[in-house]
Amino acid sequence: MTKETIYISIVILFMVGLGVLGLLIGRSIKDPDDWVAASQSLGIIPLSGTYFATIVSATSIVSYTGYYYLNGWPGMWNFGGTLLTSFLAALWVAKRMRKFGDTTFPEYIKRRFGKQHSLLASIVILIGSVTLLSAQITAAVVVIRAIVDWNPILISILVLIVFVLFTAVGGMLAVAWTDTICAYTIIIGVWAMAINFLVKLGGFGNMMEGLHQLNPDYVSAFSEAITPLTALGWLATWGICNFGAPQFVGRFLSAKTPESASKSQAITALMLGIFIIPLLIVGLGGRLVLPGIEQQDLVFNFLITETVHPILGGLMFAAVIAAIISTADSLLLLASTTFTRDIWKEFIKPEMESNFELKMSRIVTIIIGITGVVLTFMQNDVIQSIHARAITLMGSSMAMLVLIGAFNKKITKAGAMASMIAGFIVASIWYSLGQPYGISPALAGPISSGLVMIIVSSFTKPMTKEELEPFFPEEV
């Protein structure tokens, strides 16, 4: 039996198992609230599992492995913001957002600031989520082509069928539990590969010595390529902008209680720490085990196919497919919910019946999935860059609605609207200018958004007590 056959057999068995689980869970879905937010019934285990698996997308395994391979230890800064997100969420944000009782991010924005704000947010979310979905499909094509030499279009269609099956049938409940299985598969797979590399290199000390001999920058905190400003940009991208990414915020809203929302984030932070350590070892050790790879998104595939036993390789490919599926199904759920509930039902057909809403959500899921496949073949950037840009633009537009708007009653409707527009425009311009002065758009966008929010709110009409009471009952 060839190693390619072993790879594909393990991956197929894994995907079939997840598919069966998704179908079984899908039988319990009775109404749109079940489908959108699991009727806000998720406990700590599925909530932490689904958040982890969603945030650890294909970018985190496929593209980050190559990033660490090419940049050494300075590359670790790109994960610092992800840990920061969970830390802040565990302390303050998750619990507070769940207390508000909303089921979607645009629903929170509508109740807190107004329908116009919600519509603008929904449009940004649709564009961002479809772009992120295309990054996951791109990653799936890259990974599966390392196993079998199939046509990229065929791979995209097959992957789309799997994505839609999970999402359209089972909604958030199926997504949460399949994500939880994917989360632990990812952690086990990455640790197995890291241990394998350390054994080959004779231990962690030998690995560090080898990296130092290769290039002293590889064992430094910063390098010529990754300066303190670059590190600060990564912290902002994932640490601040994630709060404007509704596929993450939506997990807070699906929690059974505000307390479980907060505790799940503490567990997620622990899981992320357990994950990033072996991933760094894989990227850094891979530089010594198999030197000479120049393309970031191909590093992972070469390390799997050339350096490890086929069974371990199959497990690792299954782990990546798990990461892709878990993120893609969340993005599909987000996009279809945003279109059906937050745009169509809210602005076009408010009297839509629940059964029709559920059917429409599933149809829209398929249409958005097809759109993501088409967009896949229109982008040539590395997966990490596609992912970071989409999160940055969403975060620049909406993160401050959570980080400031959920905590400060003085923020006005005009301030919120100006903030959304300013953050998006500044981040977009900053990208088009090539990141002037080495400052990341993930810093320029949210900072501009926050400043504009506070300044405009200081000179515009305050919100009424009736509007503020649901969010600040003790202060109005």
Tab-separated table of C-alpha atoms in Angstrom:
chain	number	residue	atom	x	y	z
A	1	MET	CA	0.000	0.000	0.000
A	2	THR	CA	1.445	3.372	-1.045
A	3	LYS	CA	1.707	6.236	1.393
A	4	GLU	CA	-0.731	8.262	-0.732
A	5	THR	CA	-3.318	5.496	-0.287
A	6	ILE	CA	-2.760	5.540	3.473
A	7	TYR	CA	-3.143	9.334	3.549
A	8	ILE	CA	-6.381	9.391	1.604
A	9	SER	CA	-7.842	6.412	3.508
A	10	ILE	CA	-7.323	8.072	6.896
A	11	VAL	CA	-8.689	11.397	5.675
A	12	ILE	CA	-11.778	9.797	4.080
A	13	LEU	CA	-12.559	7.743	7.205
A	14	PHE	CA	-12.243	10.871	9.326
A	15	MET	CA	-14.477	12.962	7.058
A	16	VAL	CA	-17.121	10.218	6.789
A	17	GLY	CA	-17.190	9.940	10.579
A	18	LEU	CA	-17.723	13.672	10.953
A	19	GLY	CA	-20.377	13.620	8.248
A	20	VAL	CA	-22.367	10.898	10.001
A	21	LEU	CA	-22.154	12.796	13.292
A	22	GLY	CA	-23.347	15.980	11.586
A	23	LEU	CA	-26.343	14.167	10.078
A	24	LEU	CA	-27.303	12.611	13.415
A	25	ILE	CA	-27.138	15.949	15.213
A	26	GLY	CA	-29.007	17.625	12.376
A	27	ARG	CA	-32.081	15.520	13.139
A	28	SER	CA	-32.600	17.522	16.342
A	29	ILE	CA	-32.793	20.892	14.549
A	30	LYS	CA	-36.386	22.161	14.764
A	31	ASP	CA	-36.270	25.930	14.247
A	32	PRO	CA	-33.961	28.791	13.166
A	33	ASP	CA	-32.764	29.475	16.720
A	34	ASP	CA	-31.578	25.853	16.953
A	35	TRP	CA	-29.758	26.261	13.640
A	36	VAL	CA	-28.243	29.697	14.253
A	37	ALA	CA	-27.140	29.522	17.894
A	38	ALA	CA	-28.003	26.004	19.135
A	39	SER	CA	-30.792	27.731	21.113
A	40	GLN	CA	-27.979	29.194	23.263
A	41	SER	CA	-27.436	25.772	24.860
A	42	LEU	CA	-23.702	25.205	24.392
A	43	GLY	CA	-21.765	24.261	27.510
A	44	ILE	CA	-18.101	24.824	28.271
A	45	ILE	CA	-16.699	21.789	26.411
A	46	PRO	CA	-18.363	22.254	22.998
A	47	LEU	CA	-18.051	26.025	23.265
A	48	SER	CA	-14.294	25.962	23.912
A	49	GLY	CA	-13.867	23.222	21.299
A	50	THR	CA	-15.714	25.086	18.561
A	51	TYR	CA	-13.996	28.409	19.328
A	52	PHE	CA	-10.569	26.766	19.291
A	53	ALA	CA	-11.210	24.823	16.090
A	54	THR	CA	-12.613	27.898	14.349
A	55	ILE	CA	-9.770	30.199	15.332
A	56	VAL	CA	-7.171	27.501	14.489
A	57	SER	CA	-8.009	27.499	10.804
A	58	ALA	CA	-6.002	26.114	7.915
A	59	THR	CA	-4.001	29.318	8.184
A	60	SER	CA	-2.742	28.306	11.614
A	61	ILE	CA	-1.457	24.913	10.475
A	62	VAL	CA	-0.587	25.133	6.788
A	63	SER	CA	0.544	28.749	6.479
A	64	TYR	CA	1.920	29.316	9.996
A	65	THR	CA	4.107	26.215	9.779
A	66	GLY	CA	5.725	27.764	6.712
A	67	TYR	CA	5.953	31.146	8.450
A	68	TYR	CA	7.872	29.656	11.380
A	69	TYR	CA	10.013	27.586	9.003
A	70	LEU	CA	11.048	30.697	7.064
A	71	ASN	CA	11.344	33.163	9.989
A	72	GLY	CA	12.388	31.164	13.048
A	73	TRP	CA	11.346	32.136	16.586
A	74	PRO	CA	10.432	35.752	15.651
A	75	GLY	CA	7.494	34.246	13.760
A	76	MET	CA	5.846	33.351	17.074
A	77	TRP	CA	4.464	36.891	17.385
A	78	ASN	CA	1.781	36.132	14.827
A	79	PHE	CA	0.022	33.954	17.409
A	80	GLY	CA	0.323	36.317	20.363
A	81	GLY	CA	-2.811	38.234	19.474
A	82	THR	CA	-4.880	35.047	19.335
A	83	LEU	CA	-3.946	34.298	22.933
A	84	LEU	CA	-4.675	37.924	23.818
A	85	THR	CA	-8.200	37.600	22.378
A	86	SER	CA	-9.047	34.642	24.605
A	87	PHE	CA	-7.473	36.330	27.627
A	88	LEU	CA	-9.535	39.507	27.209
A	89	ALA	CA	-12.656	37.499	26.396
A	90	ALA	CA	-12.248	35.307	29.472
A	91	LEU	CA	-11.853	38.336	31.733
A	92	TRP	CA	-14.468	40.714	30.356
A	93	VAL	CA	-15.897	40.480	26.851
A	94	ALA	CA	-17.462	37.005	26.484
A	95	LYS	CA	-19.534	37.200	29.664
A	96	ARG	CA	-20.790	40.704	28.938
A	97	MET	CA	-21.748	39.957	25.324
A	98	ARG	CA	-23.657	36.820	26.355
A	99	LYS	CA	-25.568	38.798	29.023
A	100	PHE	CA	-27.101	40.967	26.309
A	101	GLY	CA	-29.029	37.938	25.029
A	102	ASP	CA	-28.533	38.414	21.275
A	103	THR	CA	-28.089	35.462	18.911
A	104	THR	CA	-26.016	37.165	16.170
A	105	PHE	CA	-23.462	39.965	16.038
A	106	PRO	CA	-25.589	42.216	13.768
A	107	GLU	CA	-28.518	41.685	16.154
A	108	TYR	CA	-26.395	43.102	18.978
A	109	ILE	CA	-25.330	46.035	16.778
A	110	LYS	CA	-28.963	46.771	15.830
A	111	ARG	CA	-30.191	46.797	19.433
A	112	ARG	CA	-27.186	48.764	20.701
A	113	PHE	CA	-26.868	51.344	17.911
A	114	GLY	CA	-29.553	50.954	15.225
A	115	LYS	CA	-30.717	49.215	12.054
A	116	GLN	CA	-28.469	51.227	9.715
A	117	HIS	CA	-25.417	50.148	11.692
A	118	SER	CA	-26.609	46.549	11.547
A	119	LEU	CA	-27.070	46.684	7.772
A	120	LEU	CA	-23.570	48.097	7.222
A	121	ALA	CA	-22.111	45.463	9.560
A	122	SER	CA	-23.983	42.682	7.767
A	123	ILE	CA	-22.578	43.744	4.391
A	124	VAL	CA	-19.023	43.835	5.775
A	125	ILE	CA	-19.569	40.424	7.410
A	126	LEU	CA	-20.831	38.864	4.178
A	127	ILE	CA	-17.840	40.098	2.190
A	128	GLY	CA	-15.359	39.133	4.903
A	129	SER	CA	-16.789	35.678	5.567
A	130	VAL	CA	-16.884	34.708	1.885
A	131	THR	CA	-13.270	35.876	1.513
A	132	LEU	CA	-12.229	33.826	4.551
A	133	LEU	CA	-14.129	30.832	3.178
A	134	SER	CA	-12.173	31.062	-0.060
A	135	ALA	CA	-8.936	30.938	1.980
A	136	GLN	CA	-10.083	27.677	3.577
A	137	ILE	CA	-10.967	26.185	0.195
A	138	THR	CA	-7.559	27.273	-1.132
A	139	ALA	CA	-5.912	25.492	1.781
A	140	ALA	CA	-7.970	22.364	1.124
A	141	VAL	CA	-6.819	22.322	-2.496
A	142	VAL	CA	-3.168	22.740	-1.446
A	143	VAL	CA	-3.374	19.938	1.125
A	144	ILE	CA	-5.396	17.414	-0.883
A	145	ARG	CA	-3.223	17.878	-3.990
A	146	ALA	CA	-0.293	16.743	-1.867
A	147	ILE	CA	-2.152	13.456	-1.398
A	148	VAL	CA	-3.757	12.917	-4.810
A	149	ASP	CA	-3.090	14.751	-8.062
A	150	TRP	CA	-6.686	15.743	-8.720
A	151	ASN	CA	-7.935	18.767	-10.602
A	152	PRO	CA	-8.268	21.787	-8.240
A	153	ILE	CA	-11.836	22.420	-9.428
A	154	LEU	CA	-12.844	18.827	-8.586
A	155	ILE	CA	-11.244	19.132	-5.147
A	156	SER	CA	-13.055	22.424	-4.526
A	157	ILE	CA	-16.417	20.894	-5.423
A	158	LEU	CA	-15.874	17.853	-3.187
A	159	VAL	CA	-14.746	20.046	-0.300
A	160	LEU	CA	-17.747	22.315	-0.807
A	161	ILE	CA	-20.110	19.326	-0.539
A	162	VAL	CA	-18.568	18.376	2.812
A	163	PHE	CA	-18.729	21.959	4.114
A	164	VAL	CA	-22.354	22.377	3.107
A	165	LEU	CA	-23.340	18.992	4.536
A	166	PHE	CA	-22.110	19.944	7.994
A	167	THR	CA	-23.543	23.427	7.994
A	168	ALA	CA	-26.813	23.199	6.097
A	169	VAL	CA	-28.004	20.091	7.919
A	170	GLY	CA	-26.856	20.569	11.500
A	171	GLY	CA	-26.346	24.301	12.039
A	172	MET	CA	-24.501	25.551	15.119
A	173	LEU	CA	-25.073	22.421	17.217
A	174	ALA	CA	-23.495	20.124	14.618
A	175	VAL	CA	-20.748	22.680	13.988
A	176	ALA	CA	-19.925	22.903	17.712
A	177	TRP	CA	-19.617	19.171	18.348
A	178	THR	CA	-17.794	18.310	15.117
A	179	ASP	CA	-15.483	21.258	15.823
A	180	THR	CA	-14.754	19.843	19.280
A	181	ILE	CA	-13.673	16.520	17.756
A	182	CYS	CA	-11.591	18.426	15.196
A	183	ALA	CA	-9.967	20.482	17.966
A	184	TYR	CA	-8.551	17.479	19.795
A	185	THR	CA	-7.547	15.810	16.519
A	186	ILE	CA	-5.547	18.917	15.659
A	187	ILE	CA	-3.770	19.014	19.028
A	188	ILE	CA	-2.919	15.284	18.976
A	189	GLY	CA	-1.669	15.447	15.388
A	190	VAL	CA	0.581	18.471	15.894
A	191	TRP	CA	2.080	17.065	19.103
A	192	ALA	CA	2.796	13.724	17.419
A	193	MET	CA	4.683	15.460	14.630
A	194	ALA	CA	6.591	17.756	17.014
A	195	ILE	CA	7.766	14.801	19.134
A	196	ASN	CA	8.818	12.989	15.969
A	197	PHE	CA	10.989	15.944	14.923
A	198	LEU	CA	12.549	16.366	18.365
A	199	VAL	CA	13.512	12.685	18.387
A	200	LYS	CA	15.101	13.052	14.947
A	201	LEU	CA	17.056	16.139	16.014
A	202	GLY	CA	18.198	14.751	19.344
A	203	GLY	CA	16.118	17.029	21.564
A	204	PHE	CA	15.121	20.664	21.946
A	205	GLY	CA	18.658	21.859	22.782
A	206	ASN	CA	20.108	20.373	19.608
A	207	MET	CA	17.323	21.958	17.584
A	208	MET	CA	18.095	25.394	19.048
A	209	GLU	CA	21.804	24.974	18.435
A	210	GLY	CA	21.186	23.928	14.851
A	211	LEU	CA	18.962	26.945	14.226
A	212	HIS	CA	21.567	29.294	15.713
A	213	GLN	CA	24.253	27.887	13.443
A	214	LEU	CA	21.969	28.271	10.465
A	215	ASN	CA	21.048	31.873	11.273
A	216	PRO	CA	21.310	33.617	14.681
A	217	ASP	CA	18.129	35.568	13.854
A	218	TYR	CA	16.164	32.309	14.002
A	219	VAL	CA	16.611	32.117	17.779
A	220	SER	CA	16.050	35.843	18.492
A	221	ALA	CA	12.884	37.597	19.619
A	222	PHE	CA	12.914	39.852	16.547
A	223	SER	CA	14.658	39.916	13.191
A	224	GLU	CA	15.143	42.165	10.185
A	225	ALA	CA	11.942	40.734	8.680
A	226	ILE	CA	9.914	40.741	11.907
A	227	THR	CA	10.534	43.964	13.810
A	228	PRO	CA	8.808	45.099	17.028
A	229	LEU	CA	6.355	47.042	14.831
A	230	THR	CA	5.579	43.873	12.884
A	231	ALA	CA	5.017	42.006	16.143
A	232	LEU	CA	2.710	44.781	17.367
A	233	GLY	CA	0.802	44.528	14.092
A	234	TRP	CA	0.248	40.787	14.610
A	235	LEU	CA	-0.916	41.387	18.170
A	236	ALA	CA	-3.423	43.930	16.889
A	237	THR	CA	-4.597	41.774	13.974
A	238	TRP	CA	-5.633	38.849	16.130
A	239	GLY	CA	-5.821	40.487	19.557
A	240	ILE	CA	-8.072	43.424	18.643
A	241	CYS	CA	-9.550	42.665	15.236
A	242	ASN	CA	-10.828	39.239	16.288
A	243	PHE	CA	-13.441	41.088	18.343
A	244	GLY	CA	-14.835	42.433	15.090
A	245	ALA	CA	-14.911	38.967	13.519
A	246	PRO	CA	-18.420	37.621	14.147
A	247	GLN	CA	-17.453	33.968	13.661
A	248	PHE	CA	-15.642	34.352	16.998
A	249	VAL	CA	-18.018	36.743	18.771
A	250	GLY	CA	-20.913	34.497	17.739
A	251	ARG	CA	-19.477	31.759	19.951
A	252	PHE	CA	-19.969	33.963	23.019
A	253	LEU	CA	-23.612	34.438	22.039
A	254	SER	CA	-24.235	30.674	21.722
A	255	ALA	CA	-23.158	29.897	25.296
A	256	LYS	CA	-25.607	28.393	27.762
A	257	THR	CA	-24.847	31.104	30.347
A	258	PRO	CA	-22.623	34.208	30.590
A	259	GLU	CA	-20.408	32.275	33.016
A	260	SER	CA	-19.917	29.384	30.586
A	261	ALA	CA	-19.018	31.899	27.858
A	262	SER	CA	-16.267	33.308	30.072
A	263	LYS	CA	-14.966	29.943	31.313
A	264	SER	CA	-14.876	28.504	27.800
A	265	GLN	CA	-12.505	31.286	26.755
A	266	ALA	CA	-10.144	30.470	29.631
A	267	ILE	CA	-10.080	26.843	28.484
A	268	THR	CA	-9.591	27.961	24.880
A	269	ALA	CA	-6.539	30.022	25.896
A	270	LEU	CA	-5.054	26.900	27.490
A	271	MET	CA	-5.803	24.835	24.376
A	272	LEU	CA	-4.194	27.478	22.162
A	273	GLY	CA	-1.045	27.402	24.288
A	274	ILE	CA	-0.927	23.611	24.082
A	275	PHE	CA	-1.307	23.898	20.303
A	276	ILE	CA	1.165	26.668	19.438
A	277	ILE	CA	4.171	25.089	21.219
A	278	PRO	CA	4.303	21.936	19.050
A	279	LEU	CA	3.419	23.926	15.910
A	280	LEU	CA	6.467	26.124	16.473
A	281	ILE	CA	8.594	23.016	16.962
A	282	VAL	CA	7.300	21.557	13.700
A	283	GLY	CA	8.136	24.709	11.749
A	284	LEU	CA	11.511	25.313	13.415
A	285	GLY	CA	12.560	21.674	13.444
A	286	GLY	CA	11.406	21.257	9.876
A	287	ARG	CA	13.946	23.887	8.829
A	288	LEU	CA	16.685	21.480	9.949
A	289	VAL	CA	15.046	18.190	9.002
A	290	LEU	CA	14.182	19.278	5.450
A	291	PRO	CA	15.917	22.551	4.455
A	292	GLY	CA	15.502	24.402	1.182
A	293	ILE	CA	11.718	24.892	0.907
A	294	GLU	CA	10.999	28.433	-0.269
A	295	GLN	CA	7.203	28.669	-0.697
A	296	GLN	CA	5.423	29.268	2.624
A	297	ASP	CA	2.188	27.392	1.888
A	298	LEU	CA	4.018	24.266	0.648
A	299	VAL	CA	6.245	23.764	3.706
A	300	PHE	CA	3.659	21.761	5.636
A	301	ASN	CA	2.970	19.378	2.747
A	302	PHE	CA	6.657	18.692	2.109
A	303	LEU	CA	7.331	18.059	5.794
A	304	ILE	CA	4.470	15.561	5.934
A	305	THR	CA	5.199	13.667	2.738
A	306	GLU	CA	8.987	13.606	3.064
A	307	THR	CA	9.805	13.274	6.768
A	308	VAL	CA	7.206	11.281	8.737
A	309	HIS	CA	5.630	7.806	8.708
A	310	PRO	CA	2.547	7.585	6.434
A	311	ILE	CA	0.209	6.831	9.350
A	312	LEU	CA	1.388	9.937	11.213
A	313	GLY	CA	1.213	11.809	7.928
A	314	GLY	CA	-2.369	10.667	7.452
A	315	LEU	CA	-3.217	11.844	10.974
A	316	MET	CA	-1.677	15.238	10.249
A	317	PHE	CA	-3.546	15.596	6.954
A	318	ALA	CA	-6.735	14.668	8.836
A	319	ALA	CA	-5.871	17.352	11.419
A	320	VAL	CA	-5.553	19.968	8.680
A	321	ILE	CA	-8.773	18.862	7.030
A	322	ALA	CA	-10.324	19.107	10.502
A	323	ALA	CA	-9.107	22.703	10.833
A	324	ILE	CA	-10.394	23.568	7.373
A	325	ILE	CA	-13.799	21.999	7.961
A	326	SER	CA	-14.243	23.539	11.397
A	327	THR	CA	-13.478	27.047	10.158
A	328	ALA	CA	-15.354	26.726	6.866
A	329	ASP	CA	-18.553	25.435	8.434
A	330	SER	CA	-18.479	28.345	10.904
A	331	LEU	CA	-18.006	30.828	8.064
A	332	LEU	CA	-20.824	29.288	6.039
A	333	LEU	CA	-23.097	29.388	9.075
A	334	LEU	CA	-22.129	33.004	9.701
A	335	ALA	CA	-22.644	34.151	6.096
A	336	SER	CA	-25.965	32.387	5.584
A	337	THR	CA	-27.301	33.596	8.945
A	338	THR	CA	-26.195	37.145	8.199
A	339	PHE	CA	-27.946	37.181	4.840
A	340	THR	CA	-31.129	35.366	5.883
A	341	ARG	CA	-31.757	36.695	9.380
A	342	ASP	CA	-29.880	39.988	9.571
A	343	ILE	CA	-30.557	41.297	6.050
A	344	TRP	CA	-33.479	39.505	4.387
A	345	LYS	CA	-35.716	39.028	7.425
A	346	GLU	CA	-34.772	42.303	9.057
A	347	PHE	CA	-35.030	44.618	6.051
A	348	ILE	CA	-36.988	42.812	3.331
A	349	LYS	CA	-39.444	40.268	4.753
A	350	PRO	CA	-39.922	40.731	8.521
A	351	GLU	CA	-42.983	38.452	8.570
A	352	MET	CA	-41.021	35.444	7.280
A	353	GLU	CA	-42.108	32.229	9.011
A	354	SER	CA	-39.557	30.165	10.921
A	355	ASN	CA	-39.806	27.087	8.667
A	356	PHE	CA	-39.226	29.205	5.576
A	357	GLU	CA	-36.320	30.975	7.295
A	358	LEU	CA	-34.665	27.629	8.071
A	359	LYS	CA	-35.097	26.409	4.463
A	360	MET	CA	-33.817	29.692	3.082
A	361	SER	CA	-30.784	29.588	5.380
A	362	ARG	CA	-29.838	26.173	4.027
A	363	ILE	CA	-30.263	27.243	0.396
A	364	VAL	CA	-28.215	30.395	0.983
A	365	THR	CA	-25.512	28.205	2.560
A	366	ILE	CA	-25.124	26.365	-0.752
A	367	ILE	CA	-25.056	29.576	-2.802
A	368	ILE	CA	-22.442	31.195	-0.569
A	369	GLY	CA	-20.341	28.016	-0.678
A	370	ILE	CA	-20.325	28.130	-4.483
A	371	THR	CA	-19.344	31.811	-4.353
A	372	GLY	CA	-16.421	30.921	-2.095
A	373	VAL	CA	-15.232	28.290	-4.595
A	374	VAL	CA	-15.349	30.808	-7.462
A	375	LEU	CA	-13.429	33.382	-5.418
A	376	THR	CA	-10.781	30.753	-4.631
A	377	PHE	CA	-9.564	30.849	-8.226
A	378	MET	CA	-9.416	34.643	-8.283
A	379	GLN	CA	-6.835	35.030	-5.476
A	380	ASN	CA	-3.106	34.434	-5.725
A	381	ASP	CA	-1.911	35.547	-2.274
A	382	VAL	CA	-0.655	33.208	0.456
A	383	ILE	CA	-3.375	31.834	2.733
A	384	GLN	CA	-2.087	33.727	5.764
A	385	SER	CA	-2.312	37.084	3.971
A	386	ILE	CA	-5.862	36.476	2.696
A	387	HIS	CA	-6.971	35.506	6.186
A	388	ALA	CA	-5.242	38.415	7.931
A	389	ARG	CA	-6.580	41.009	5.502
A	390	ALA	CA	-10.197	39.871	5.870
A	391	ILE	CA	-9.982	39.822	9.677
A	392	THR	CA	-8.267	43.224	9.710
A	393	LEU	CA	-10.962	44.893	7.593
A	394	MET	CA	-13.803	43.399	9.655
A	395	GLY	CA	-12.018	44.209	12.892
A	396	SER	CA	-11.194	47.760	11.859
A	397	SER	CA	-14.855	48.335	11.116
A	398	MET	CA	-16.510	46.541	14.050
A	399	ALA	CA	-14.145	45.601	16.899
A	400	MET	CA	-14.656	48.893	18.717
A	401	LEU	CA	-18.424	48.325	18.732
A	402	VAL	CA	-17.605	45.517	21.162
A	403	LEU	CA	-14.471	46.677	22.974
A	404	ILE	CA	-15.775	50.214	23.599
A	405	GLY	CA	-19.460	50.156	22.660
A	406	ALA	CA	-20.376	47.263	24.960
A	407	PHE	CA	-18.764	48.954	27.971
A	408	ASN	CA	-19.257	52.699	27.481
A	409	LYS	CA	-22.793	54.122	27.574
A	410	LYS	CA	-21.571	57.484	26.227
A	411	ILE	CA	-21.007	56.098	22.730
A	412	THR	CA	-23.652	57.543	20.419
A	413	LYS	CA	-25.238	56.267	17.235
A	414	ALA	CA	-23.359	58.854	15.180
A	415	GLY	CA	-20.093	57.935	16.896
A	416	ALA	CA	-20.606	54.237	16.155
A	417	MET	CA	-21.424	54.840	12.487
A	418	ALA	CA	-18.468	57.188	12.000
A	419	SER	CA	-16.236	54.649	13.722
A	420	MET	CA	-17.285	51.810	11.414
A	421	ILE	CA	-16.725	53.853	8.270
A	422	ALA	CA	-13.440	55.412	9.416
A	423	GLY	CA	-11.904	52.121	10.550
A	424	PHE	CA	-12.711	50.329	7.301
A	425	ILE	CA	-11.510	53.203	5.096
A	426	VAL	CA	-8.263	53.762	7.013
A	427	ALA	CA	-7.376	50.046	6.987
A	428	SER	CA	-8.151	49.802	3.257
A	429	ILE	CA	-6.043	52.871	2.433
A	430	TRP	CA	-3.221	51.606	4.645
A	431	TYR	CA	-3.159	48.330	2.699
A	432	SER	CA	-3.185	50.148	-0.655
A	433	LEU	CA	-0.265	52.350	0.448
A	434	GLY	CA	1.830	49.324	1.387
A	435	GLN	CA	1.694	49.796	5.176
A	436	PRO	CA	3.493	53.177	5.574
A	437	TYR	CA	6.233	53.416	8.206
A	438	GLY	CA	5.928	49.665	8.770
A	439	ILE	CA	2.682	50.178	10.711
A	440	SER	CA	0.124	47.421	10.184
A	441	PRO	CA	-3.396	48.248	8.959
A	442	ALA	CA	-4.536	46.211	11.985
A	443	LEU	CA	-3.124	49.027	14.133
A	444	ALA	CA	-4.079	51.995	11.962
A	445	GLY	CA	-7.659	50.823	11.351
A	446	PRO	CA	-8.830	50.012	14.902
A	447	ILE	CA	-6.986	52.985	16.450
A	448	SER	CA	-8.668	55.330	13.953
A	449	SER	CA	-11.991	53.630	14.575
A	450	GLY	CA	-11.713	54.004	18.348
A	451	LEU	CA	-10.591	57.633	18.244
A	452	VAL	CA	-13.331	58.628	15.812
A	453	MET	CA	-15.922	56.823	17.948
A	454	ILE	CA	-14.944	58.700	21.097
A	455	ILE	CA	-14.527	62.120	19.429
A	456	VAL	CA	-17.770	62.031	17.423
A	457	SER	CA	-19.693	60.692	20.432
A	458	SER	CA	-18.491	63.683	22.449
A	459	PHE	CA	-20.203	66.121	20.051
A	460	THR	CA	-23.371	64.285	19.058
A	461	LYS	CA	-26.739	63.527	20.569
A	462	PRO	CA	-26.600	60.945	23.403
A	463	MET	CA	-28.747	57.826	23.245
A	464	THR	CA	-31.910	57.779	25.344
A	465	LYS	CA	-32.271	55.978	28.658
A	466	GLU	CA	-34.704	53.563	27.039
A	467	GLU	CA	-32.123	52.647	24.380
A	468	LEU	CA	-29.330	52.210	26.913
A	469	GLU	CA	-31.244	50.386	29.652
A	470	PRO	CA	-30.905	46.838	28.145
A	471	PHE	CA	-27.108	47.220	28.106
A	472	PHE	CA	-26.406	49.405	31.147
A	473	PRO	CA	-29.294	48.728	33.562
A	474	GLU	CA	-27.300	49.789	36.623
A	475	GLU	CA	-26.049	53.042	35.115
A	476	VAL	CA	-29.163	54.648	33.636
